[in-house]
Coordinates of C-alpha atoms in Angstrom, one line a residue:
X76 CA 98.1 12.1 131.0
X77 CA 100.0 9.5 129.0
X78 CA 103.7 10.3 128.6
X79 CA 105.9 8.0 126.5
X80 CA 109.2 7.4 128.1
X81 CA 112.1 5.8 126.3
X82 CA 114.4 4.8 129.1
X83 CA 116.7 1.8 129.3
X84 CA 115.2 1.0 132.7
X85 CA 112.0 -0.2 131.0
X86 CA 113.9 -2.8 129.0
X87 CA 114.2 -6.4 130.3
X88 CA 117.4 -8.1 129.3
X89 CA 117.5 -11.9 129.3
X90 CA 120.7 -13.6 130.6
X91 CA 120.7 -16.4 128.1
X92 CA 118.2 -15.0 125.6
X93 CA 114.8 -16.5 124.7
X94 CA 114.4 -18.8 121.7
X95 CA 112.0 -17.3 119.1
X96 CA 111.3 -17.3 115.4
X97 CA 110.8 -14.6 112.8
X98 CA 108.3 -15.2 110.0
X99 CA 107.4 -13.2 106.9
X100 CA 103.9 -11.7 106.9
X101 CA 103.1 -13.8 103.9
X102 CA 104.6 -17.0 105.5
X103 CA 107.2 -17.4 102.7
X104 CA 110.2 -17.3 105.0
X105 CA 111.2 -18.2 108.6
X106 CA 114.3 -17.7 110.7
X107 CA 115.3 -18.9 114.1
X108 CA 116.4 -16.0 116.4
X109 CA 117.1 -15.3 120.1
X110 CA 115.4 -12.4 121.9
X111 CA 118.1 -10.7 123.8
X112 CA 115.9 -8.0 125.4
X113 CA 112.4 -6.7 125.2
X114 CA 110.4 -3.6 126.2
X115 CA 106.8 -2.6 125.8
X116 CA 107.6 -1.1 122.3
X117 CA 110.2 -3.4 120.8
X118 CA 113.0 -5.9 121.2
X119 CA 116.6 -6.8 120.2
X120 CA 117.0 -10.1 118.3
X121 CA 120.1 -12.1 117.3
X122 CA 119.3 -13.8 114.0
X123 CA 120.6 -17.2 113.0
X124 CA 121.6 -17.3 109.4
X125 CA 121.6 -14.6 106.8
X126 CA 118.9 -11.9 106.6
X127 CA 119.8 -11.0 103.1
X128 CA 116.9 -11.0 100.7
X129 CA 114.3 -11.2 103.5
X130 CA 111.4 -8.7 103.7
X131 CA 112.1 -7.2 107.1
X132 CA 110.0 -4.1 106.7
X133 CA 107.2 -5.9 108.5
X134 CA 107.2 -9.5 109.9
X135 CA 106.0 -11.6 112.7
X136 CA 108.0 -12.5 115.8
X137 CA 106.7 -15.9 117.0
X138 CA 107.2 -16.4 120.7
X139 CA 105.7 -19.9 121.0
X140 CA 106.3 -23.1 119.1
X141 CA 102.6 -23.2 118.2
X142 CA 102.6 -19.6 116.8
X143 CA 99.8 -18.6 119.2
X144 CA 102.0 -16.0 121.0
X145 CA 103.4 -13.5 118.5
X146 CA 104.0 -9.8 117.8
X147 CA 103.8 -8.0 114.5
X148 CA 107.1 -6.1 114.0
X149 CA 108.9 -3.6 111.8
X150 CA 112.7 -3.4 111.5
X151 CA 114.3 -0.5 113.4
X152 CA 118.0 -1.1 112.9
X153 CA 120.6 -3.8 111.9
X154 CA 124.0 -4.3 113.5
X155 CA 125.7 -7.5 112.2
X156 CA 123.6 -10.5 113.2
X157 CA 121.5 -8.4 115.6
X158 CA 118.4 -6.3 114.7
X159 CA 116.2 -4.0 116.6
X160 CA 112.4 -4.2 116.1
X161 CA 109.5 -2.0 116.9
X162 CA 106.2 -3.7 117.8
X163 CA 103.2 -2.6 115.7
X164 CA 99.9 -2.1 117.5
X165 CA 96.8 -3.6 116.1
X166 CA 95.5 -0.3 114.6
X167 CA 98.8 0.9 113.1
X168 CA 98.2 -0.3 109.5
X169 CA 94.4 0.0 109.5
X170 CA 94.5 3.8 109.0
X171 CA 96.0 3.4 105.5
X172 CA 93.5 0.7 104.7
X173 CA 90.5 2.8 105.6
X174 CA 91.8 5.7 103.7
X175 CA 92.4 3.6 100.6
X176 CA 88.9 2.0 100.9
X177 CA 87.3 5.5 101.2
X178 CA 88.9 6.5 97.9
X179 CA 87.4 3.6 96.0

């Protein structure tokens, strides 16, 4: 029986934050950020620079300088220079794609 718990105890908070980068799905923009905390389902980020004009509906959170460690994210909330993100699972967007393909 799988029960999803949303408890603060599951979240790991970093004392100094972890350096990371945000990048648009299409690669047209990139921002430095600091990961303040993380859980299995999302994270809190502090963004350097303005987020105005960025497509934050869906983007990549790059966790390594080579880009090999990353998570696909969607924006959950904004509070000043901090944002909350939800991690997207591999199959989350495929359902819509299969449905669209079946109609053609």
